[in-house]
Short mmCIF file of C-alpha atoms in Angstrom, two decimals:
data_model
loop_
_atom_site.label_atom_id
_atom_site.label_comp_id
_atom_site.label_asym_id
_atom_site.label_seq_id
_atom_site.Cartn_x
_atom_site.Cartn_y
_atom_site.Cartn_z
CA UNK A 1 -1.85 43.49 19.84
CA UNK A 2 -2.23 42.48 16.13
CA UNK A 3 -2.11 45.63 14.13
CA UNK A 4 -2.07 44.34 10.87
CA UNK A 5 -5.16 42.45 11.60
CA UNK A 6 -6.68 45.63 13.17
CA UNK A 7 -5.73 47.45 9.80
CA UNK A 8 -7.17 44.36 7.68
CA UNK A 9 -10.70 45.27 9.98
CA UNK A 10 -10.49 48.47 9.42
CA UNK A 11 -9.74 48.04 5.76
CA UNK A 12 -12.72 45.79 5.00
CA UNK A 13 -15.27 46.74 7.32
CA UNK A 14 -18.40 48.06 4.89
CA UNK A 15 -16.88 46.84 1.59
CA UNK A 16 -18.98 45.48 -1.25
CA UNK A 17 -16.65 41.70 -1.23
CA UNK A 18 -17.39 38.89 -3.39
CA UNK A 19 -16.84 35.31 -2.21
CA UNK A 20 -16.55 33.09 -5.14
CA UNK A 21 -17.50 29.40 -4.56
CA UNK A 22 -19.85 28.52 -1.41
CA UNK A 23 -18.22 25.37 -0.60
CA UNK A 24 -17.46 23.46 3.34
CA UNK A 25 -14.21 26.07 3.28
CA UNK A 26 -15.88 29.52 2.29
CA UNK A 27 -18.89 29.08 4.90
CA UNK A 28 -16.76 30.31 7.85
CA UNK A 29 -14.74 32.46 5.75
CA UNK A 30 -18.75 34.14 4.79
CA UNK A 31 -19.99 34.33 8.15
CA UNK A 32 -16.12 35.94 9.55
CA UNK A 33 -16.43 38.43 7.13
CA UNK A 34 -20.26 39.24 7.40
CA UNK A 35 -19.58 39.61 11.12
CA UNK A 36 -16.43 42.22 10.18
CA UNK A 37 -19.59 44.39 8.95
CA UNK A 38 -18.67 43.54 5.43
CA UNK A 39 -21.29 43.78 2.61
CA UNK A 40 -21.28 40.06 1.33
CA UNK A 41 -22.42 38.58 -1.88
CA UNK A 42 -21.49 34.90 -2.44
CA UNK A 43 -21.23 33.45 -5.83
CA UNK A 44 -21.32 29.54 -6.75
CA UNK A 45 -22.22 27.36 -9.82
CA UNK A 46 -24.68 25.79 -8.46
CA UNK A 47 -28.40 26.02 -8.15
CA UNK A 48 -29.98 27.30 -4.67
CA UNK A 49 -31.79 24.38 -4.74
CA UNK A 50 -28.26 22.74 -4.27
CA UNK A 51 -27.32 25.12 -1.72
CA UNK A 52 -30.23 24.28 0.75
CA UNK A 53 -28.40 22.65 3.24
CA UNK A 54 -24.91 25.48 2.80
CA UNK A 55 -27.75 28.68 2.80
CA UNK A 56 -29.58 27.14 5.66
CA UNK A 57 -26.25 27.99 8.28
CA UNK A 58 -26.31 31.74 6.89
CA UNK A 59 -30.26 32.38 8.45
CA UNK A 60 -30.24 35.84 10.17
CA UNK A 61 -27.71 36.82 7.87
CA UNK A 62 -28.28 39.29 5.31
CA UNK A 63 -25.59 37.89 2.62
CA UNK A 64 -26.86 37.93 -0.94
CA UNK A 65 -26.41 35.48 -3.69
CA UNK A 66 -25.20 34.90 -7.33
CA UNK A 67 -26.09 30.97 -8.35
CA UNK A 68 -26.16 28.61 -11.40
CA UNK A 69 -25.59 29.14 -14.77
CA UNK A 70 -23.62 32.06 -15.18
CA UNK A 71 -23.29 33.47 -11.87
CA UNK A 72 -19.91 35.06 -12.70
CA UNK A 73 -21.68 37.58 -14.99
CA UNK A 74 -22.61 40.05 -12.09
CA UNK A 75 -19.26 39.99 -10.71
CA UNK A 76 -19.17 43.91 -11.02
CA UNK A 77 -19.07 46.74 -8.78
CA UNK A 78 -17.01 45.06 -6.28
CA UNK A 79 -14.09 46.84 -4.03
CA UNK A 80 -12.69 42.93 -2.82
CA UNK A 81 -13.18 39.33 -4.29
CA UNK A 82 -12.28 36.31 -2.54
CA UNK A 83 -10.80 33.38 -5.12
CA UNK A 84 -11.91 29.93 -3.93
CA UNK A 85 -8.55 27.81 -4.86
CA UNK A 86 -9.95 25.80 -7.36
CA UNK A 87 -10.90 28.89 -9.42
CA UNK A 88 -8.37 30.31 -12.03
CA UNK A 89 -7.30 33.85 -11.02
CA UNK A 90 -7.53 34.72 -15.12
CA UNK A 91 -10.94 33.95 -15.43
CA UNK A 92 -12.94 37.29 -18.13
CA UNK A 93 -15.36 37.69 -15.53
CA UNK A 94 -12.21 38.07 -12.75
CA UNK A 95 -9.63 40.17 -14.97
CA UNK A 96 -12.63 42.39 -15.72
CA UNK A 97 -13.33 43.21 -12.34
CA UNK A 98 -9.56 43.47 -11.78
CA UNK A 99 -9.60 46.53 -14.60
CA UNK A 100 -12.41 48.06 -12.70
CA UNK A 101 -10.78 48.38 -9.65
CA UNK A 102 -11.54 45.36 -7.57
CA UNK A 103 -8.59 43.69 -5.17
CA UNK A 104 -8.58 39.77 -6.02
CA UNK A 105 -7.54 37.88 -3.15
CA UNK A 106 -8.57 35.05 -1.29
CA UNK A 107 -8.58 33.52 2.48
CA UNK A 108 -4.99 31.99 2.68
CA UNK A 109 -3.43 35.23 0.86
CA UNK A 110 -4.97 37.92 4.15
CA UNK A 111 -4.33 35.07 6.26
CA UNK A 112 -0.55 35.16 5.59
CA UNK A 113 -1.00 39.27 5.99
CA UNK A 114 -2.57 39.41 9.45
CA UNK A 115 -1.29 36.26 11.03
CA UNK A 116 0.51 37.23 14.05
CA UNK A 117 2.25 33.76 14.29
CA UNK A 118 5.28 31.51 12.74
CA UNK A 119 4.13 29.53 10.02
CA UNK A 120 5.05 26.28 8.76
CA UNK A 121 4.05 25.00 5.49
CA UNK A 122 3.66 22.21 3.53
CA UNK A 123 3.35 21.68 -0.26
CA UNK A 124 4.07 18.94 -3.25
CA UNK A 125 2.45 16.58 -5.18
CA UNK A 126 2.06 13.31 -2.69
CA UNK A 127 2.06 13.38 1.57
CA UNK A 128 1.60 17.15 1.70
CA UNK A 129 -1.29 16.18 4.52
CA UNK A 130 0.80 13.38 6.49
CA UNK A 131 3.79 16.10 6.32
CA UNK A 132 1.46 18.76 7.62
CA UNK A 133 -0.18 16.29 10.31
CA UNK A 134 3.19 15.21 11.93
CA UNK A 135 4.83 18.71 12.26
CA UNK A 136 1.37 19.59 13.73
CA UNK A 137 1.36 16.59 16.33
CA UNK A 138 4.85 16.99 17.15
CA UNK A 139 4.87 20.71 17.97
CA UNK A 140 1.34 19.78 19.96
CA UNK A 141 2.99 17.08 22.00
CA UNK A 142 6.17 19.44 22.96
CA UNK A 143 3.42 21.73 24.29
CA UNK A 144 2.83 24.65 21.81
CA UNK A 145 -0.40 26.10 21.22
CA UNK A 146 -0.96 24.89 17.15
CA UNK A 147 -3.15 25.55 14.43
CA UNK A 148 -3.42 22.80 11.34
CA UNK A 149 -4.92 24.89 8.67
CA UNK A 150 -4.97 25.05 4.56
CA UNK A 151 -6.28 22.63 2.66
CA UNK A 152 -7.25 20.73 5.65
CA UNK A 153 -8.57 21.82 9.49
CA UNK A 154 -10.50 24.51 9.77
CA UNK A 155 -10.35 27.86 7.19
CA UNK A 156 -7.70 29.81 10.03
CA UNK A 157 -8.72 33.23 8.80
CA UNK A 158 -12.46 32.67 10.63
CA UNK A 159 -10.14 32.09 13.76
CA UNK A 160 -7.56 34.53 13.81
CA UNK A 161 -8.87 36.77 16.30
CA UNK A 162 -7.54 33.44 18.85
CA UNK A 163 -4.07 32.77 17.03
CA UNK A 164 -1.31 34.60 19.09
CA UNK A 165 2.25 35.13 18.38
CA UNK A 166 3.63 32.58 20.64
CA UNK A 167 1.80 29.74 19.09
CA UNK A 168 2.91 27.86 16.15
CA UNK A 169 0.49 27.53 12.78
CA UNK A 170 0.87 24.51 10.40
CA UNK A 171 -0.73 24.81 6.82
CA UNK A 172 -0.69 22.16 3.85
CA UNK A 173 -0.88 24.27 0.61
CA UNK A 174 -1.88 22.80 -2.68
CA UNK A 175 -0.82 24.77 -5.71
CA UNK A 176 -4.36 26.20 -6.25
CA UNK A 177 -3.92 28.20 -3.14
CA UNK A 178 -0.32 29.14 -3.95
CA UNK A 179 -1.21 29.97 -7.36
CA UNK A 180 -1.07 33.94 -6.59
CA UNK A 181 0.43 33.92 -3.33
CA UNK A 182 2.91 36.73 -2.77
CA UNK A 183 3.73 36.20 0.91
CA UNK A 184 5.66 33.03 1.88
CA UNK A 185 6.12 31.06 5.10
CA UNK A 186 8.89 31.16 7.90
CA UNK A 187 9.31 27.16 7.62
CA UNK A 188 8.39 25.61 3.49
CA UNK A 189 8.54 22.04 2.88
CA UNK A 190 8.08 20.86 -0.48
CA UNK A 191 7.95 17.00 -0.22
CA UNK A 192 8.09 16.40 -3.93
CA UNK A 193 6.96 17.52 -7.41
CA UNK A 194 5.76 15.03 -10.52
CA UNK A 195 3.08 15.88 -13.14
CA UNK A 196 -0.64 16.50 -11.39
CA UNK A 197 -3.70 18.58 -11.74
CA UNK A 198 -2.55 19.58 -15.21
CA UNK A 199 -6.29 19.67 -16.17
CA UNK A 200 -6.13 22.59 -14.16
CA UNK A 201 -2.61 24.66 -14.59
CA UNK A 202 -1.81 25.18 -18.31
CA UNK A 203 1.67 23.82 -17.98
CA UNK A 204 3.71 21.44 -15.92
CA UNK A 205 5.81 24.73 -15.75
CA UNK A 206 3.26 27.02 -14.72
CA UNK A 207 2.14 24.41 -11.82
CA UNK A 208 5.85 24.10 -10.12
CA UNK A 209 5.96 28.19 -11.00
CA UNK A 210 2.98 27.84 -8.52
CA UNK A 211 4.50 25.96 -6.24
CA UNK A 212 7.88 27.74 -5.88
CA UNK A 213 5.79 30.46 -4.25
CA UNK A 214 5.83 28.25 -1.54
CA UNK A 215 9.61 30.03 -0.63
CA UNK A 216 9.65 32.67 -3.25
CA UNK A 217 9.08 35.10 -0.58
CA UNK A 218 11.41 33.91 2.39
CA UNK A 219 13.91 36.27 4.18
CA UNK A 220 17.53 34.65 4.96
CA UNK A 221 16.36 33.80 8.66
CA UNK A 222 14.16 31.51 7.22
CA UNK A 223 14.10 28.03 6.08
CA UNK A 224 13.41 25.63 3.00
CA UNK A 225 13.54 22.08 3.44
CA UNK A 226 13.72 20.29 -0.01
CA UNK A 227 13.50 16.38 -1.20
CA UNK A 228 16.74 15.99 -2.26
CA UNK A 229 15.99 12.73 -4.30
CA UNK A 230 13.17 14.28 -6.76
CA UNK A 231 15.14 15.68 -9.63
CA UNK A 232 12.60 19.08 -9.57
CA UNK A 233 12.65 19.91 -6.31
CA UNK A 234 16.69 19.40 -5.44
CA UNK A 235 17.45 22.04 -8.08
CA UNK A 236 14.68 24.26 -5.94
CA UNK A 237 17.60 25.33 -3.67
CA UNK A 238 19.36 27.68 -6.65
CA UNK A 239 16.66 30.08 -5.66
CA UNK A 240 16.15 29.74 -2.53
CA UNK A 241 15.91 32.96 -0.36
CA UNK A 242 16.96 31.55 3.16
CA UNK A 243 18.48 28.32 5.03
CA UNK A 244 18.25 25.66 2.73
CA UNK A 245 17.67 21.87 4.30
CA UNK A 246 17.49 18.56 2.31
CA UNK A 247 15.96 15.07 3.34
CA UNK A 248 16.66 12.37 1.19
CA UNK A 249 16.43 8.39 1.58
CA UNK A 250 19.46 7.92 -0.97
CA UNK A 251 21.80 9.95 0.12
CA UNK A 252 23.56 11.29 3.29
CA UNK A 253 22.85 15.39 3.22
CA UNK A 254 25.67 17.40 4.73
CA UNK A 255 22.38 19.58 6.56
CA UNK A 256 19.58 18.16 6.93
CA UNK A 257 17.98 14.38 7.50
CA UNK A 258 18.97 10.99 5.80
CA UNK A 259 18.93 7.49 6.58
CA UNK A 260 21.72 4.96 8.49
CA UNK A 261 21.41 2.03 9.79
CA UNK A 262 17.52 1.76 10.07
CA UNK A 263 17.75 5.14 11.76
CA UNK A 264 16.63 8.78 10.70
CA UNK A 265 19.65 11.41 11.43
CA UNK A 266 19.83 15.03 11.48
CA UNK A 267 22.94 16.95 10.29
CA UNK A 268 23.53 20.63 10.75
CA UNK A 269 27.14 20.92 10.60
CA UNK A 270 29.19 19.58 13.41
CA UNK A 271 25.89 18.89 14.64
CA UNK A 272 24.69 15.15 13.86
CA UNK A 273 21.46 13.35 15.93
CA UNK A 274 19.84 9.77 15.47
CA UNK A 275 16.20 11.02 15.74
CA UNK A 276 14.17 7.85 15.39
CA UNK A 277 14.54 4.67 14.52
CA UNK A 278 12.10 3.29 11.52
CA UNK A 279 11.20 0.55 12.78
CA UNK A 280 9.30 2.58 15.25
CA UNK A 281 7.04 4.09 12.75
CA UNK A 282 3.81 3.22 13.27
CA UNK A 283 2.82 3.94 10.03
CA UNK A 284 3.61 1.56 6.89
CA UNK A 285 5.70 2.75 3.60
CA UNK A 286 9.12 4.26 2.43
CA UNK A 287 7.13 6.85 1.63
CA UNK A 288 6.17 7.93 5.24
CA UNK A 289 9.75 7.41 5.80
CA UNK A 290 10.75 10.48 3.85
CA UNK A 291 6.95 12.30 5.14
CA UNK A 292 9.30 11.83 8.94
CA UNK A 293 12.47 13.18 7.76
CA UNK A 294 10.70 16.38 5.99
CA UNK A 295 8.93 16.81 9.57
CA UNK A 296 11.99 15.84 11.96
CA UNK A 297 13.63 18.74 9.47
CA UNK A 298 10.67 21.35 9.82
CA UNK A 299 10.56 21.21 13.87
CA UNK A 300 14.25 19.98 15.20
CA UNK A 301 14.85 23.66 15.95
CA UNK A 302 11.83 23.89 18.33
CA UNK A 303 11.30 20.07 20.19
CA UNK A 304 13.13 17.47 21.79
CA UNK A 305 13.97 14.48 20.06
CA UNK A 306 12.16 12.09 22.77
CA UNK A 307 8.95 13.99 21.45
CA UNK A 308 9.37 13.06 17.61
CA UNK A 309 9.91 9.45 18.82
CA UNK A 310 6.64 9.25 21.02
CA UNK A 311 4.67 10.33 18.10
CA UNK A 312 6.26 7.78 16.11
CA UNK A 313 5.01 5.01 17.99
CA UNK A 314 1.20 7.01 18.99
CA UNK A 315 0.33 8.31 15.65
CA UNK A 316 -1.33 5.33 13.24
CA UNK A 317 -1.70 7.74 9.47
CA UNK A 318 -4.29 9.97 8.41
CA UNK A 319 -7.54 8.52 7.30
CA UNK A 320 -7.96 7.50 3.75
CA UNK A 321 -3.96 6.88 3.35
CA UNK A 322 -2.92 3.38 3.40
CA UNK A 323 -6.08 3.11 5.82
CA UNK A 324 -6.05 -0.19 7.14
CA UNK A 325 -10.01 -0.69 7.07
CA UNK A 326 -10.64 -4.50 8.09
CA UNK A 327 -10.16 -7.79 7.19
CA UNK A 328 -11.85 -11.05 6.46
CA UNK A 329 -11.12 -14.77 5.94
CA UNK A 330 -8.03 -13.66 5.75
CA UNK A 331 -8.37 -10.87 3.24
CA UNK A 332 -6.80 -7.22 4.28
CA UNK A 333 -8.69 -4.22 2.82
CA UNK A 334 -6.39 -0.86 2.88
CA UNK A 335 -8.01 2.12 1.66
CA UNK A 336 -5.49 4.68 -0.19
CA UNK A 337 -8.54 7.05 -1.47
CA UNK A 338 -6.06 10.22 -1.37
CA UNK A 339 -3.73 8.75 -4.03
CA UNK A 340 -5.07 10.76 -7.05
CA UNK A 341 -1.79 10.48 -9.30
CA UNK A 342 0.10 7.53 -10.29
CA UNK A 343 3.10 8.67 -8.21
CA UNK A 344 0.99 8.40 -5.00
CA UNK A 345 -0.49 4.95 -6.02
CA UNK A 346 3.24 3.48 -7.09
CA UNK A 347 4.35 5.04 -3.39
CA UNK A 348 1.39 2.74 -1.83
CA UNK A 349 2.47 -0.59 -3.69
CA UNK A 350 5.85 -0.37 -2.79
CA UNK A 351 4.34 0.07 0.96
CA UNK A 352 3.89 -4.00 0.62
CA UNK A 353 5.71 -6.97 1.23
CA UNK A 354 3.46 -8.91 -1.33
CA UNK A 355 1.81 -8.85 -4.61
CA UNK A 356 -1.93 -7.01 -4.49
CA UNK A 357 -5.23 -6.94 -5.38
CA UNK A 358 -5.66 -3.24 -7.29
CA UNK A 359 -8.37 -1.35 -7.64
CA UNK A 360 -7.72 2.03 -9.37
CA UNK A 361 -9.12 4.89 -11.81
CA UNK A 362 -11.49 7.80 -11.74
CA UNK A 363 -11.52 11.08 -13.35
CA UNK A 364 -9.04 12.33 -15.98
CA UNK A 365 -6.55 15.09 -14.83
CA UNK A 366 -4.54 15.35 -18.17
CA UNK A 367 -1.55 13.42 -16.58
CA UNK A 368 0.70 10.59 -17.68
CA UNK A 369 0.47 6.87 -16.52
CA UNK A 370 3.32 5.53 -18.06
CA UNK A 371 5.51 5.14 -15.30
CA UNK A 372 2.68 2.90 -13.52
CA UNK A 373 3.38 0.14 -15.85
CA UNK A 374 6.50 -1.60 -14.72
CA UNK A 375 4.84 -1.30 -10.91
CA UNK A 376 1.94 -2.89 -11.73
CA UNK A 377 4.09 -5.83 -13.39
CA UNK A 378 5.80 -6.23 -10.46
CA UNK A 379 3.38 -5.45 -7.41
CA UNK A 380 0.17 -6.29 -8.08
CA UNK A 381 -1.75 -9.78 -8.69
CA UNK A 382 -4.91 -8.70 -10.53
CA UNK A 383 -6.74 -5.00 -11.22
CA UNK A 384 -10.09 -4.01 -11.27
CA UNK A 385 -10.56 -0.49 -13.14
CA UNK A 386 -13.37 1.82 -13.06
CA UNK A 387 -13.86 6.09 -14.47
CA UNK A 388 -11.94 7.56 -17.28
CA UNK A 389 -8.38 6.58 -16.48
CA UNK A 390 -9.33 3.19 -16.61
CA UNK A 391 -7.76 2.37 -19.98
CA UNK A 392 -4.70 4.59 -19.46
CA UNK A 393 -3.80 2.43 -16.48
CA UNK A 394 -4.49 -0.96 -18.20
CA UNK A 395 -2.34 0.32 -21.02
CA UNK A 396 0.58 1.19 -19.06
CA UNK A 397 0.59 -2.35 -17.70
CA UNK A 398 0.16 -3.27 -21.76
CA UNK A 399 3.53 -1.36 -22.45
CA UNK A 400 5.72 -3.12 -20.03
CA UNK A 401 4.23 -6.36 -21.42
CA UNK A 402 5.51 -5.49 -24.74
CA UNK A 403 8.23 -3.69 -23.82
CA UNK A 404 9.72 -6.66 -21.25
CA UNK A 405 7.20 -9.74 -21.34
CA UNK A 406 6.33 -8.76 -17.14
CA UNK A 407 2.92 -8.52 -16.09
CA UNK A 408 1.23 -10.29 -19.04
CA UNK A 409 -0.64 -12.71 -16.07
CA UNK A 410 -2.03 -10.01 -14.23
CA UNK A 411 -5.71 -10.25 -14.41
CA UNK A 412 -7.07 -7.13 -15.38
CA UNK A 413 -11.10 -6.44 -15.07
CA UNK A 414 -13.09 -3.25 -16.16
CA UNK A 415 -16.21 -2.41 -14.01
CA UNK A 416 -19.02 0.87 -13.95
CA UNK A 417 -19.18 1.36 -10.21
CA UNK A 418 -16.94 1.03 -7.20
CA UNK A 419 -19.16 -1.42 -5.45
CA UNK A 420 -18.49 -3.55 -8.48
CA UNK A 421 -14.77 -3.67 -8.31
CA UNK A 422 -14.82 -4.09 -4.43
CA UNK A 423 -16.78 -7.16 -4.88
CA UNK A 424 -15.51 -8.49 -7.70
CA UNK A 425 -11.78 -7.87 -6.51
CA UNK A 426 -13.34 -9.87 -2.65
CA UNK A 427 -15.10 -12.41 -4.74
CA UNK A 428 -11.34 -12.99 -6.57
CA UNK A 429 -9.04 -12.96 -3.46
CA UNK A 430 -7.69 -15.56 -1.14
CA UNK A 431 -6.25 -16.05 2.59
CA UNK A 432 -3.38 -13.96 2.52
CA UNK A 433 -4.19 -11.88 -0.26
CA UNK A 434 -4.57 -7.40 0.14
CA UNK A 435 -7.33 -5.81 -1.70
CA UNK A 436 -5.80 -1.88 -2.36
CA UNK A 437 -7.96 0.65 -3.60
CA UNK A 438 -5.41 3.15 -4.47
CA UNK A 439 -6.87 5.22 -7.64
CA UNK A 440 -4.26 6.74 -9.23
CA UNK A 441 -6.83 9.69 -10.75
CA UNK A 442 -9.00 12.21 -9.28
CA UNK A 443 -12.34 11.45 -8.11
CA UNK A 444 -14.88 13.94 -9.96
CA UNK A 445 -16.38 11.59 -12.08
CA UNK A 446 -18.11 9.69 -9.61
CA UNK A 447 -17.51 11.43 -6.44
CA UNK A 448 -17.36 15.01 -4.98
CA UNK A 449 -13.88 14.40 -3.38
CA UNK A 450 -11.41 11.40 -1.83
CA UNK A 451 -12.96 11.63 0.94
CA UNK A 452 -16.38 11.11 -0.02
CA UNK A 453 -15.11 8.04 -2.02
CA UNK A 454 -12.12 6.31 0.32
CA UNK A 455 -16.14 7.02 2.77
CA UNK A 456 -17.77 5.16 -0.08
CA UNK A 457 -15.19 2.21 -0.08
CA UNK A 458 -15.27 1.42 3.75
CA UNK A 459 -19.06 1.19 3.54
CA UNK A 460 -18.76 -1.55 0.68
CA UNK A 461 -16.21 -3.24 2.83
CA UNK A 462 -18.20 -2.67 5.99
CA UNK A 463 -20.51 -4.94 4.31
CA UNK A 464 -18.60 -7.04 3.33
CA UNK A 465 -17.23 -8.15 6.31
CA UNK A 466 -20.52 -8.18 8.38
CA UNK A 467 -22.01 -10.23 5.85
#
């Protein structure tokens, strides 16, 4: 019996609860609580017009509304309001109804309080979701009953009246959602930290305060498994609460997982396994490398080794990373839609045995390009820009040339629209050659998420190769 999600029922049942933000991940948490016999009012930006389509899977309900242009202003009189991630927790409109009483919270926060089962999560800046996907897919294929949950699956909360103790729950955790988390998981893995979504956090401080949170709240029976090659996230261990493990391409950790002789080990004292053998990875990149070591080091405890290798060779990447989409006359399309930073993009050229064809930008997240420079110089063959970031890109590429003379024959092309790199970048390209949308930047200046535009670029390709 799950008594702390009995107490959570019995807490919330006929509550006045806000749920700010109506989006795909709210519309189960809506309908779980409604059903809970929770007084629901649900607040979002946008018009009901908008909302058709979201408002039309709530018929029969009786949820109320708070839409468009300030919406936030009758945010009063509330005993509970649910955060949507992407909303800052010191918001007027949210500190007010914090002085008045009201508990601010949000799905992922009374998740951690009422979920009965051992959690494994997954945070950093790049391969938080390949991370989260293999630990899920391993602990699958060794036969557990497993969840895959957080920023991607299904919102867990709406289902934890199924989740039992014995099975095994796998979340990937952005720092939005860790923001004002004060409950922490029984397995962390933070897979790296560089500068991102600093449109959002004030601070490159306050977002790795936010993700620290990820183990800030571990017992010593439980574990932290750290990348021991980023420079933030190996210094991580000097607070860590419980067992701390390190995986690292670079160096040889005394516990934890490192690399010899094309082969992934495990150390844990006395204790040292060959796990896999790279070559066996399905999936392309040094950076999926490490994504396997931070998963081998997240799950050795609880499978077999002969299970870690069979998903090596079964599982072929998540979609929109290094997405192998087609080809044509000889001309590979790859579509890399989830790299919004420059350290994912960098991570995707160096995936390549050749020079590419790039085509990068999109919205503006307040972050620094520099370091793309001397990779473009060296990796790719010609660039076709598009959004905001367009000119930051092209003028990292501009800084190596003056700062080392590399790069200065790269072909560089601006364009409005997607469709207009994609064919331009096609029209450009030879036998041989690899065509890598990888953006570098956020998508919210032309699209509602990656995944609506990494969507967007297999349909140009799509017609592209049946033309």
């Amino acid at each position: 019996m799950n008594n702390k999600l009995n107490e959570f029922k019995t807490y919330i049942k006929n509550k006045k609860v806000a749920v700010l933000g109506i989006g795909v991940s709210n519309i189960p948490l809506i309908k779980y609580l409604y059903s809970l016999g929770v007084d629901v009012t649900a607040f979002d930006k946008c018009c009901k017009d908008d909302l058709c389509c979201v408002i039309d899977q709530f018929k029969g309900l009786d949820i109320k509304y708070s839409l468009g242009d300030g919406y936030l202003k009758n945010l009063k009189g509330f005993d509970v309001i649910f955060r949507t991630p992407g909303m800052r927790y010191d918001l007027p409109e949210i500190l007010s109804a914090k002085e008045e009483g009201a508990e601010i919270t949000s799905e992922m926060e009374v998740f951690f309080d009422v979920c009965p089962a051992r959690i494994f999560a997954v945070t950093g800046s790049d391969g938080k979701t390949t991370t989260s996907t293999l630990i899920y897919k391993i602990l699958k294929k060794q036969g557990y009953n497993c969840w895959l949950g957080g920023n991607i699956g299904t919102p867990l909360l709406s289902k934890i009246d199924e989740i039992k103790e014995t099975d095994m729950v796998v979340l990937e955790l952005s720092s939005f959602q860790l923001h004002t988390m004060t409950k922490s998981p029984d397995v962390a893995v933070v897979t790296n930290l560089s500068p991102n979504h600093l449109d959002f956090h004030k601070s490159m401080d306050e977002y790795v305060d936010a993700k620290k949170n990820i183990f800030n709240f571990q017992c010593e029976e439980d574990k932290l498994i750290l990348n021991y090659d980023n420079d933030i996230t190996r210094e991580f261990k000097k607070e860590a609460k419980g067992k701390v493990l390190y995986f690292s391409r670079q160096q040889e950790p005394d516990k934890g997982a490192g690399l010899k002789n094309s082969y992934i080990f495990y150390k844990d004292g006395d204790r040292e396994i060959e796990v896999v053998n790279t070559k066996s990875i399905s999936i392309p990149g040094v950076h999926n490398i490490e994504n396997y070591m931070a998963a081998i080091c997240a799950v050795i405890d609880y499978v077999d080794v002969k299970t870690i290798q069979k998903v090596a060779k079964e599982f072929k990447g998540v979609e929109h990373r290094l997405e192998f989409v087609g080809e044509k006359n000889g001309i590979l399309f790859y579509n890399d839609s989830i790299a919004s930073s420059p350290s994912r993009t960098i991570a995707g050229l160096l995936s390549f045995d050749r020079k590419v064809i790039l085509i990068a930008g999109g919205y503006d997240k307040n972050i620094p390009y520099d370091e793309m420079g001397p990779h473009i110089a060296k990796r790719v063959k010609s660039m076709f820009l598009i959004g905001q970031t367009a000119d930051k890109i092209h003028n990292s590429l501009k800084d190596e040339i003056n700062r080392t003379g590399r790069g200065k024959d790269i072909f560089v092309c601006k364009c409005e629209t997607l469709e207009e790199a994609v064919k331009k970048a096609y029209d450009s390209a030879f036998c041989g050659d690899i065509i890598l949308m990888s953006p570098a930047s956020a998508s919210f200046d032309m699209f509602k998420n990656f995944d609506e535009r990494g969507k967007k670029f297999k349909g140009i390709v799509k017609d592209i190769l049946n033309t």
